[in-house]
CSV table of C-alpha atoms and ligand atoms in Angstrom, one decimal:
chain,number,residue,atom,x,y,z
A,94,MET,CA,0.0,0.0,0.0
A,95,LEU,CA,1.2,3.6,-0.7
A,96,ALA,CA,1.2,4.3,3.0
A,97,ALA,CA,4.4,2.2,3.4
A,98,HIS,CA,6.2,4.9,1.4
A,99,GLY,CA,5.4,7.6,3.8
A,100,GLY,CA,8.7,9.0,5.1
A,101,GLU,CA,9.4,9.6,8.8
A,102,ALA,CA,6.7,11.0,11.1
A,103,PRO,CA,8.6,14.1,12.5
A,104,GLY,CA,8.2,13.5,16.1
A,105,GLY,CA,4.6,12.9,15.9
A,106,ASP,CA,2.5,9.8,16.0
A,107,ALA,CA,4.5,7.1,14.3
A,108,ARG,CA,1.4,5.8,12.6
A,109,GLY,CA,1.1,8.9,10.6
A,110,VAL,CA,2.2,9.3,7.0
A,111,SER,CA,4.6,12.2,6.3
A,112,ARG,CA,5.2,12.0,2.5
A,113,PHE,CA,6.5,15.4,1.7
A,114,PRO,CA,7.0,16.7,-1.9
A,115,PHE,CA,10.2,15.8,-3.6
A,116,SER,CA,11.5,13.7,-0.7
A,117,ALA,CA,13.0,10.3,-1.0
A,118,ALA,CA,9.6,8.9,0.1
A,119,HIS,CA,7.8,10.8,-2.6
A,120,ALA,CA,10.2,9.4,-5.2
A,121,GLN,CA,9.7,5.9,-3.9
A,122,ALA,CA,5.9,6.4,-4.0
A,123,ILE,CA,6.1,7.5,-7.6
A,124,ARG,CA,8.1,4.5,-8.6
A,125,VAL,CA,5.6,2.2,-6.8
A,126,VAL,CA,2.5,3.9,-8.4
A,127,ALA,CA,4.2,4.1,-11.8
A,128,GLY,CA,4.7,0.4,-11.6
A,129,TRP,CA,1.0,-0.1,-11.1
A,130,MET,CA,0.2,2.3,-13.9
A,131,GLU,CA,2.3,0.3,-16.3
A,132,GLU,CA,0.6,-2.9,-15.3
A,133,ALA,CA,-2.6,-1.0,-16.0
A,134,GLY,CA,-1.6,-0.3,-19.5
A,135,LEU,CA,-0.6,3.4,-18.9
A,136,SER,CA,2.6,4.8,-20.2
A,137,THR,CA,4.1,6.8,-17.4
A,138,GLY,CA,6.4,9.8,-16.8
A,139,CYS,CA,6.8,12.9,-14.5
A,140,ASP,CA,6.1,16.5,-15.8
A,141,GLU,CA,8.3,19.5,-14.9
A,142,PHE,CA,6.6,20.0,-11.6
A,143,GLY,CA,7.2,16.4,-10.3
A,144,ASN,CA,3.6,15.4,-11.1
A,145,LEU,CA,3.3,11.6,-12.0
A,146,ILE,CA,1.3,11.1,-15.2
A,147,GLY,CA,0.1,7.8,-16.7
A,148,ILE,CA,-1.5,7.9,-20.2
A,149,ARG,CA,-3.5,5.5,-22.2
A,150,PRO,CA,-4.4,6.7,-25.7
A,151,GLY,CA,-8.0,6.5,-26.8
A,152,ARG,CA,-9.5,5.1,-30.0
A,153,GLY,CA,-9.7,8.7,-31.5
A,154,ASP,CA,-7.1,11.3,-31.0
A,155,GLY,CA,-9.3,13.4,-28.8
A,156,PRO,CA,-8.9,15.1,-25.6
A,157,ALA,CA,-8.2,13.1,-22.3
A,158,ILE,CA,-10.4,12.3,-19.4
A,159,ILE,CA,-8.1,12.8,-16.4
A,160,LEU,CA,-8.4,11.2,-13.1
A,161,GLY,CA,-6.1,12.2,-10.2
A,162,SER,CA,-5.4,13.6,-6.8
A,163,HIS,CA,-2.2,14.2,-4.7
A,164,MET,CA,0.7,12.1,-3.5
A,165,ASP,CA,1.9,14.3,-0.8
A,166,THR,CA,0.5,14.4,2.8
A,167,VAL,CA,0.5,16.6,5.8
A,168,PRO,CA,3.0,15.8,8.6
A,169,CYS,CA,1.8,12.7,10.4
A,170,GLY,CA,-1.3,12.5,8.0
A,171,GLY,CA,-3.5,9.7,7.0
A,172,ILE,CA,-3.4,7.0,4.4
A,173,PHE,CA,-6.3,8.1,2.3
A,174,ASP,CA,-6.0,11.8,1.7
A,175,GLY,CA,-4.8,12.1,-1.9
A,176,ALA,CA,-3.6,8.6,-2.2
A,177,LEU,CA,-7.1,7.2,-2.6
A,178,GLY,CA,-7.8,9.3,-5.6
A,179,VAL,CA,-4.6,8.4,-7.2
A,180,VAL,CA,-4.9,4.7,-6.6
A,181,ALA,CA,-8.5,4.7,-7.7
A,182,GLY,CA,-7.6,6.2,-10.9
A,183,VAL,CA,-5.1,3.5,-11.5
A,184,GLU,CA,-7.7,0.9,-10.7
A,185,VAL,CA,-10.1,2.4,-13.3
A,186,ALA,CA,-7.3,2.2,-15.9
A,187,ALA,CA,-6.6,-1.5,-14.9
A,188,ALA,CA,-10.3,-2.4,-15.1
A,189,LEU,CA,-10.5,-0.9,-18.6
A,190,HIS,CA,-7.2,-2.6,-19.6
A,191,GLU,CA,-8.3,-5.9,-18.3
A,192,SER,CA,-11.6,-5.8,-20.0
A,193,GLY,CA,-9.9,-4.7,-23.2
A,194,ARG,CA,-12.3,-1.7,-23.5
A,195,ARG,CA,-10.6,1.3,-25.3
A,196,LEU,CA,-12.3,4.6,-24.6
A,197,HIS,CA,-12.9,7.0,-27.2
A,198,HIS,CA,-11.0,9.5,-25.1
A,199,ALA,CA,-7.5,9.1,-23.9
A,200,LEU,CA,-7.3,8.3,-20.2
A,201,ALA,CA,-4.7,10.1,-18.0
A,202,VAL,CA,-4.1,9.4,-14.2
A,203,VAL,CA,-2.2,12.0,-12.3
A,204,GLY,CA,-0.6,12.0,-8.9
A,205,PHE,CA,0.0,15.8,-8.2
A,206,ALA,CA,3.3,16.4,-6.4
A,207,ASP,CA,2.3,19.0,-3.7
A,208,GLU,CA,-1.2,19.7,-2.8
A,209,GLU,CA,-0.9,20.2,1.1
A,210,GLY,CA,1.3,23.3,0.8
A,211,HIS,CA,3.2,22.2,3.8
A,212,GLN,CA,6.6,22.6,2.2
A,213,PHE,CA,6.4,25.9,0.2
A,214,GLY,CA,3.4,27.5,1.9
A,215,VAL,CA,1.1,27.4,-1.1
A,216,GLY,CA,-1.8,25.0,-1.2
A,217,THR,CA,-2.4,23.0,-4.3
A,218,LEU,CA,0.9,24.1,-5.6
A,219,ALA,CA,1.7,21.5,-8.2
A,220,SER,CA,-1.7,21.7,-10.0
A,221,ARG,CA,-1.6,25.5,-9.7
A,222,CYS,CA,1.8,25.3,-11.5
A,223,VAL,CA,0.7,23.0,-14.2
A,224,THR,CA,-2.6,25.1,-15.0
A,225,GLY,CA,-0.6,28.3,-15.0
A,226,GLY,CA,-2.2,29.4,-11.8
A,227,ILE,CA,1.3,30.6,-10.6
A,228,PRO,CA,3.6,32.3,-12.9
A,229,ARG,CA,6.8,30.3,-13.4
A,230,GLU,CA,9.2,33.0,-12.3
A,231,ARG,CA,7.2,33.3,-9.0
A,232,SER,CA,6.9,29.5,-8.3
A,233,ALA,CA,10.6,28.8,-9.0
A,234,LEU,CA,11.7,31.2,-6.2
A,235,LEU,CA,9.4,29.7,-3.6
A,236,ARG,CA,11.5,28.5,-0.7
A,237,GLY,CA,10.6,25.5,1.1
A,238,ARG,CA,11.0,24.5,4.8
A,239,ASP,CA,14.3,22.8,3.9
A,240,GLY,CA,15.6,26.1,2.5
A,241,ARG,CA,15.7,25.1,-1.0
A,242,THR,CA,13.8,27.0,-3.7
A,243,LEU,CA,11.1,25.0,-5.8
A,244,ALA,CA,13.4,25.1,-8.7
A,245,GLU,CA,16.3,23.6,-6.6
A,246,SER,CA,13.9,20.9,-5.3
A,247,LEU,CA,12.7,20.0,-8.7
A,248,ALA,CA,16.3,20.0,-10.2
A,249,ALA,CA,17.3,17.5,-7.4
A,250,PHE,CA,14.2,15.3,-7.7
A,251,ALA,CA,14.9,12.2,-9.7
A,252,PRO,CA,12.2,9.5,-9.3
A,253,GLY,CA,13.6,7.8,-12.3
A,254,LEU,CA,10.8,8.3,-14.7
A,255,PRO,CA,11.1,9.9,-18.2
A,256,ARG,CA,9.9,13.5,-18.6
A,257,CYS,CA,6.3,13.9,-19.9
A,258,ALA,CA,3.9,16.6,-20.3
A,259,PHE,CA,0.5,17.1,-18.6
A,260,PRO,CA,-2.4,16.4,-21.1
A,261,GLU,CA,-2.8,19.6,-23.2
A,262,ARG,CA,-6.4,18.9,-24.1
A,263,ALA,CA,-8.8,17.5,-21.6
A,264,ALA,CA,-12.4,16.7,-21.9
A,265,ALA,CA,-12.9,16.3,-18.1
A,266,TYR,CA,-11.1,16.0,-14.7
A,267,LEU,CA,-12.4,13.7,-11.9
A,268,GLU,CA,-11.2,13.3,-8.4
A,269,LEU,CA,-12.2,10.7,-5.9
A,270,HIS,CA,-11.5,12.0,-2.4
A,271,ILE,CA,-12.4,11.4,1.2
A,272,GLU,CA,-14.6,14.0,2.8
A,273,GLN,CA,-12.2,14.7,5.5
A,274,GLY,CA,-14.9,15.8,8.0
A,275,PRO,CA,-17.9,14.3,9.8
A,276,VAL,CA,-20.9,15.5,7.8
A,277,LEU,CA,-21.0,12.6,5.3
A,278,ALA,CA,-20.3,9.8,7.8
A,279,ARG,CA,-23.0,11.3,10.1
A,280,SER,CA,-25.5,11.5,7.2
A,281,GLY,CA,-25.3,7.7,6.8
A,282,ARG,CA,-25.1,8.1,3.1
A,283,ARG,CA,-22.0,7.1,1.2
A,284,VAL,CA,-20.9,8.5,-2.1
A,285,PRO,CA,-22.0,12.1,-3.0
A,286,ALA,CA,-20.8,14.2,-5.9
A,287,VAL,CA,-19.1,17.5,-4.6
A,288,SER,CA,-21.1,20.6,-5.5
A,289,THR,CA,-18.7,23.3,-4.6
A,290,ILE,CA,-15.2,23.4,-3.2
A,291,THR,CA,-14.8,25.9,-0.5
A,292,GLY,CA,-13.1,29.3,-0.8
A,293,ILE,CA,-10.0,29.7,1.3
A,294,ALA,CA,-8.4,33.0,2.6
A,295,ARG,CA,-4.9,32.7,4.3
A,296,THR,CA,-2.6,35.3,5.8
A,297,ALA,CA,0.4,35.6,8.0
A,298,VAL,CA,0.1,38.1,10.9
A,299,VAL,CA,3.0,39.5,13.1
A,300,LEU,CA,2.3,41.0,16.5
A,301,GLU,CA,5.1,43.0,18.1
A,302,GLY,CA,5.3,44.2,21.8
A,303,GLU,CA,8.2,44.4,23.9
A,304,SER,CA,10.1,41.3,25.4
A,305,ASN,CA,11.1,42.0,29.0
A,306,HIS,CA,11.9,40.4,32.2
A,307,ALA,CA,9.0,38.2,33.3
A,308,GLY,CA,9.7,38.6,37.1
A,309,THR,CA,10.4,42.4,37.3
A,310,THR,CA,8.0,43.8,34.7
A,311,PRO,CA,4.7,44.8,36.4
A,312,MET,CA,1.5,43.7,34.7
A,313,THR,CA,0.5,47.2,34.0
A,314,ASP,CA,3.9,47.8,32.1
A,315,ARG,CA,3.8,45.0,29.6
A,316,ARG,CA,3.2,45.0,25.9
A,317,ASP,CA,2.9,41.1,25.7
A,318,ALA,CA,2.6,40.0,22.1
A,319,LEU,CA,1.2,36.5,23.1
A,320,VAL,CA,-1.7,38.1,25.1
A,321,GLY,CA,-2.5,40.0,21.9
A,322,ALA,CA,-2.2,36.8,19.9
A,323,ALA,CA,-4.8,35.2,22.3
A,324,ASP,CA,-7.2,38.1,21.6
A,325,VAL,CA,-6.7,37.5,17.8
A,326,ILE,CA,-7.1,33.7,18.1
A,327,LEU,CA,-10.5,34.3,20.0
A,328,ALA,CA,-11.4,36.8,17.4
A,329,VAL,CA,-10.9,34.3,14.5
A,330,ARG,CA,-13.2,32.0,16.3
A,331,ALA,CA,-15.9,34.6,17.1
A,332,LEU,CA,-15.9,35.9,13.6
A,333,ALA,CA,-16.2,32.3,12.0
A,334,ARG,CA,-19.0,31.3,14.3
A,335,ALA,CA,-20.8,34.6,13.7
A,336,ALA,CA,-20.7,33.9,10.0
A,337,GLY,CA,-22.5,30.5,10.4
A,338,ALA,CA,-21.6,27.1,9.0
A,339,PRO,CA,-20.0,26.2,6.9
A,340,ALA,CA,-17.7,29.1,7.6
A,341,VAL,CA,-14.7,28.0,9.6
A,342,GLY,CA,-11.7,30.0,11.0
A,343,THR,CA,-8.3,28.6,12.3
A,344,VAL,CA,-5.1,29.8,13.6
A,345,GLY,CA,-3.1,26.6,12.8
A,346,ALA,CA,0.5,27.8,13.2
A,347,LEU,CA,2.0,30.1,15.9
A,348,SER,CA,5.5,30.9,17.0
A,349,VAL,CA,6.7,33.1,20.0
A,350,SER,CA,9.9,34.8,20.4
A,351,PRO,CA,12.0,34.9,22.2
A,352,GLY,CA,10.3,31.9,23.6
A,353,ALA,CA,11.6,31.6,27.1
A,354,SER,CA,9.6,31.0,30.3
A,355,ASN,CA,11.1,34.0,32.0
A,356,VAL,CA,10.7,36.5,29.2
A,357,VAL,CA,7.6,38.5,28.3
A,358,PRO,CA,6.9,37.5,24.7
A,359,GLY,CA,8.0,40.4,22.4
A,360,ARG,CA,6.8,38.9,19.1
A,361,VAL,CA,4.3,36.4,17.8
A,362,ASP,CA,4.0,35.0,14.2
A,363,LEU,CA,0.7,33.3,13.4
A,364,SER,CA,-1.3,32.0,10.5
A,365,ILE,CA,-4.9,32.8,10.0
A,366,GLU,CA,-7.2,31.0,7.6
A,367,PHE,CA,-11.0,31.4,6.8
A,368,ARG,CA,-13.1,29.1,4.6
A,369,THR,CA,-16.7,29.3,3.3
A,370,ILE,CA,-18.5,28.6,0.1
A,371,ASP,CA,-19.7,32.1,-0.2
A,372,GLY,CA,-17.1,34.5,-1.7
A,373,VAL,CA,-18.6,37.7,-0.4
A,374,ARG,CA,-18.8,36.2,3.2
A,375,LEU,CA,-15.2,35.2,2.8
A,376,ARG,CA,-14.1,38.7,2.0
A,377,ASN,CA,-16.2,40.1,4.9
A,378,LEU,CA,-14.4,37.7,7.2
A,379,CYS,CA,-10.9,39.0,6.1
A,380,ALA,CA,-12.1,42.6,6.4
A,381,GLY,CA,-13.6,41.9,9.8
A,382,MET,CA,-10.2,40.2,10.9
A,383,GLU,CA,-8.2,43.2,9.9
A,384,ALA,CA,-10.4,45.5,12.0
A,385,GLU,CA,-10.0,43.1,15.1
A,386,ILE,CA,-6.3,43.0,14.7
A,387,GLN,CA,-6.1,46.8,14.6
A,388,GLN,CA,-8.2,47.0,17.7
A,389,VAL,CA,-6.0,44.5,19.5
A,390,GLY,CA,-3.0,46.5,18.5
A,391,GLN,CA,-4.5,49.5,20.2
A,392,ASN,CA,-5.8,47.7,23.2
A,393,ARG,CA,-2.5,46.0,23.9
A,394,GLY,CA,0.1,48.5,22.7
A,395,LEU,CA,1.2,46.2,19.9
A,396,SER,CA,2.3,47.0,16.4
A,397,TYR,CA,1.2,44.6,13.8
A,398,HIS,CA,1.7,43.5,10.2
A,399,ILE,CA,-1.1,41.6,8.1
A,400,GLY,CA,0.4,39.8,5.1
A,401,ASP,CA,-1.5,39.9,1.8
A,402,TRP,CA,-4.5,37.5,1.9
A,403,ASP,CA,-3.9,34.5,-0.3
A,404,LEU,CA,-7.7,34.3,-1.3
A,405,ARG,CA,-9.1,31.5,-3.4
A,406,ASP,CA,-12.8,31.9,-4.3
A,407,PRO,CA,-15.2,29.0,-4.0
A,408,VAL,CA,-15.0,26.7,-7.1
A,409,PRO,CA,-18.4,25.2,-8.3
A,410,MET,CA,-18.0,21.8,-10.0
A,411,ASN,CA,-19.2,21.4,-13.5
A,412,GLU,CA,-23.1,20.8,-13.8
A,413,GLY,CA,-22.6,18.2,-16.7
A,414,VAL,CA,-20.0,16.2,-14.8
A,415,GLN,CA,-22.1,16.3,-11.7
A,416,ARG,CA,-25.0,14.8,-13.6
A,417,ALA,CA,-22.8,12.1,-14.9
A,418,ILE,CA,-21.6,11.4,-11.3
A,419,ALA,CA,-25.3,11.3,-10.2
A,420,GLN,CA,-26.1,8.8,-12.9
A,421,ALA,CA,-23.1,6.6,-11.9
A,422,ILE,CA,-24.2,6.8,-8.2
A,423,ARG,CA,-27.9,5.7,-9.3
A,424,ASP,CA,-26.2,2.9,-11.4
A,425,ALA,CA,-24.4,1.8,-8.2
A,426,GLY,CA,-27.6,1.4,-6.5
A,427,CYS,CA,-27.3,4.5,-4.2
A,428,GLU,CA,-29.4,7.7,-3.9
A,429,PRO,CA,-27.6,10.6,-5.8
A,430,PHE,CA,-26.8,13.7,-3.8
A,431,ALA,CA,-24.2,16.5,-3.8
A,432,MET,CA,-22.5,18.2,-0.9
A,433,PRO,CA,-19.9,21.1,-0.7
A,434,SER,CA,-16.2,20.4,0.2
A,435,GLY,CA,-14.7,22.2,3.3
A,436,ALA,CA,-11.3,21.0,2.2
A,437,GLY,CA,-9.3,22.5,-0.8
A,438,HIS,CA,-8.5,20.1,-3.5
A,439,ASP,CA,-6.5,20.1,-6.9
A,440,ALA,CA,-9.9,20.1,-8.6
A,441,MET,CA,-10.1,23.8,-7.7
A,442,ASN,CA,-7.3,24.5,-10.2
A,443,LEU,CA,-8.5,22.2,-12.9
A,444,ALA,CA,-12.0,23.5,-13.0
A,445,PRO,CA,-11.4,26.6,-14.7
A,446,HIS,CA,-9.7,24.8,-17.6
A,447,MET,CA,-11.8,21.7,-18.0
A,448,PRO,CA,-15.2,20.3,-16.8
A,449,SER,CA,-14.4,19.1,-13.3
A,450,GLY,CA,-16.0,17.0,-10.7
A,451,MET,CA,-15.4,15.2,-7.5
A,452,VAL,CA,-16.8,12.0,-5.7
A,453,PHE,CA,-16.6,11.9,-2.0
A,454,VAL,CA,-16.4,8.8,0.3
A,455,PRO,CA,-17.0,9.0,4.1
A,456,SER,CA,-14.2,9.7,6.6
A,457,ALA,CA,-15.0,7.5,9.6
A,458,GLY,CA,-15.5,9.6,12.7
A,459,GLY,CA,-14.6,12.6,10.6
A,460,PHE,CA,-10.9,12.3,11.1
A,461,SER,CA,-8.4,13.6,8.5
A,462,HIS,CA,-5.0,15.0,8.4
A,463,SER,CA,-4.5,12.6,11.2
A,464,PRO,CA,-3.2,8.9,11.8
A,465,ARG,CA,-6.9,8.4,12.7
A,466,GLU,CA,-8.0,9.0,9.0
A,467,TRP,CA,-10.0,5.9,8.0
A,468,THR,CA,-12.5,5.0,5.3
A,469,ASP,CA,-14.1,1.6,5.1
A,470,TRP,CA,-12.7,-0.4,2.1
A,471,GLU,CA,-16.3,-1.0,1.0
A,472,ASP,CA,-16.8,2.7,0.7
A,473,ALA,CA,-13.4,3.2,-1.0
A,474,ALA,CA,-14.4,0.5,-3.5
A,475,LEU,CA,-17.8,2.0,-4.1
A,476,GLY,CA,-16.3,5.3,-4.8
A,477,ALA,CA,-13.9,3.9,-7.2
A,478,GLY,CA,-16.8,2.2,-8.9
A,479,VAL,CA,-18.7,5.3,-9.2
A,480,LEU,CA,-15.6,7.0,-10.6
A,481,ALA,CA,-15.1,4.2,-13.2
A,482,ARG,CA,-18.9,4.4,-14.3
A,483,THR,CA,-18.7,8.3,-14.5
A,484,VAL,CA,-15.6,7.8,-16.9
A,485,VAL,CA,-17.5,5.5,-19.2
A,486,LEU,CA,-20.6,7.7,-19.1
A,487,LEU,CA,-18.5,10.8,-19.9
A,488,ASP,CA,-16.7,8.9,-22.6
A,489,GLU,CA,-19.9,7.9,-24.2
A,490,ALA,CA,-21.4,11.3,-24.0
A,491,GLY,CA,-18.4,13.0,-25.5
A,492,ARG,CA,-17.7,10.9,-28.4
B,244,HGY,O1,-6.2,22.1,3.4
B,244,HGY,C1,-7.0,21.4,2.7
B,244,HGY,O2,-8.1,21.8,2.7
B,244,HGY,C2,-6.5,20.3,1.9
B,244,HGY,O3,-6.8,19.2,2.6
B,244,HGY,N1,-5.1,20.4,1.6
B,245,MN,MN1,-6.4,16.0,-0.1
B,246,MN,MN1,-5.1,17.2,2.8
């Protein structure tokens, strides 16, 4: 299983998978999946951004139907996030290969190199690069946690596959993915289409006060950056709750300096992220947050810097593809329905360029980005079956 090629869990739960982009674990995972792809009748290679691509020509020389998801994980992540969509794509190709069925369209299966954004701080980086969502001159200079630029990481990355190109002409993009939350699992239903992928707004904030002696500085004389950060964290929570579900707000990363128990914190760096499926509400959350931070600065005597918001609008999935998925769900004997995605996915970047859709399967207990991530194999298989059926329906419709 792909999880065996997961890299070291950095000090976290040893059960977690930590497969970072352009790491040895990523290279090994590419070699393993490329082997499965070749057995499934796909010719394989890697594009210039480290995306693994397997392609099977169709009967015509028309555009490709692309199946995919991502190969990377968060630190100590689960075994299904990303991997399920890649492996299911290979399984669809294998089923077609074994049945001798040649589609009208070419079939491509893609394992995107970097979706989590953990290394370079940009979510869905590899699919943004390949779809032109980030100018090459900007992406090449992104610097990763290991200090190397993306260009340096790519130059050093050698999984041992020939260079190939991402399909230029695509009829559709489909991605099978776990829901990563509790909503589907709680609904008791199993295999919906995704209606819309949430919008995401992220920024980095610096709060600066004055570091001072923790024993001799009276409480009335302090400009404690961490106390201000506490106000900001609670404001993120309050704004998201006031916006109402499915809006969410998170401070996921925070660093304190100088970071000693006997020093009043002088500086705090923290991340802020809001998500909701309404683009206007997302922008209101950002504006509200800026006002809150300004108020905290005044109340606590802190200076502050708010980075530019990396704002991605919600992305609706293609109606026609959703209809094909609904028919495939019906053919699988299930009640078709659609639901929004609270997680971001590579499909966000493909959707502006080709009709795109996603199929969800439940995350048991709603866990994801965690070693507790789990999807029952029956649900995973049902999702792969719906994916395969959707491919056939789209292939027939698009002849
Ligand atoms: O952050 C996300 O939504 C995705 O899982 N990378
Ligand atoms: Mn994912
Ligand atoms: Mn993820």
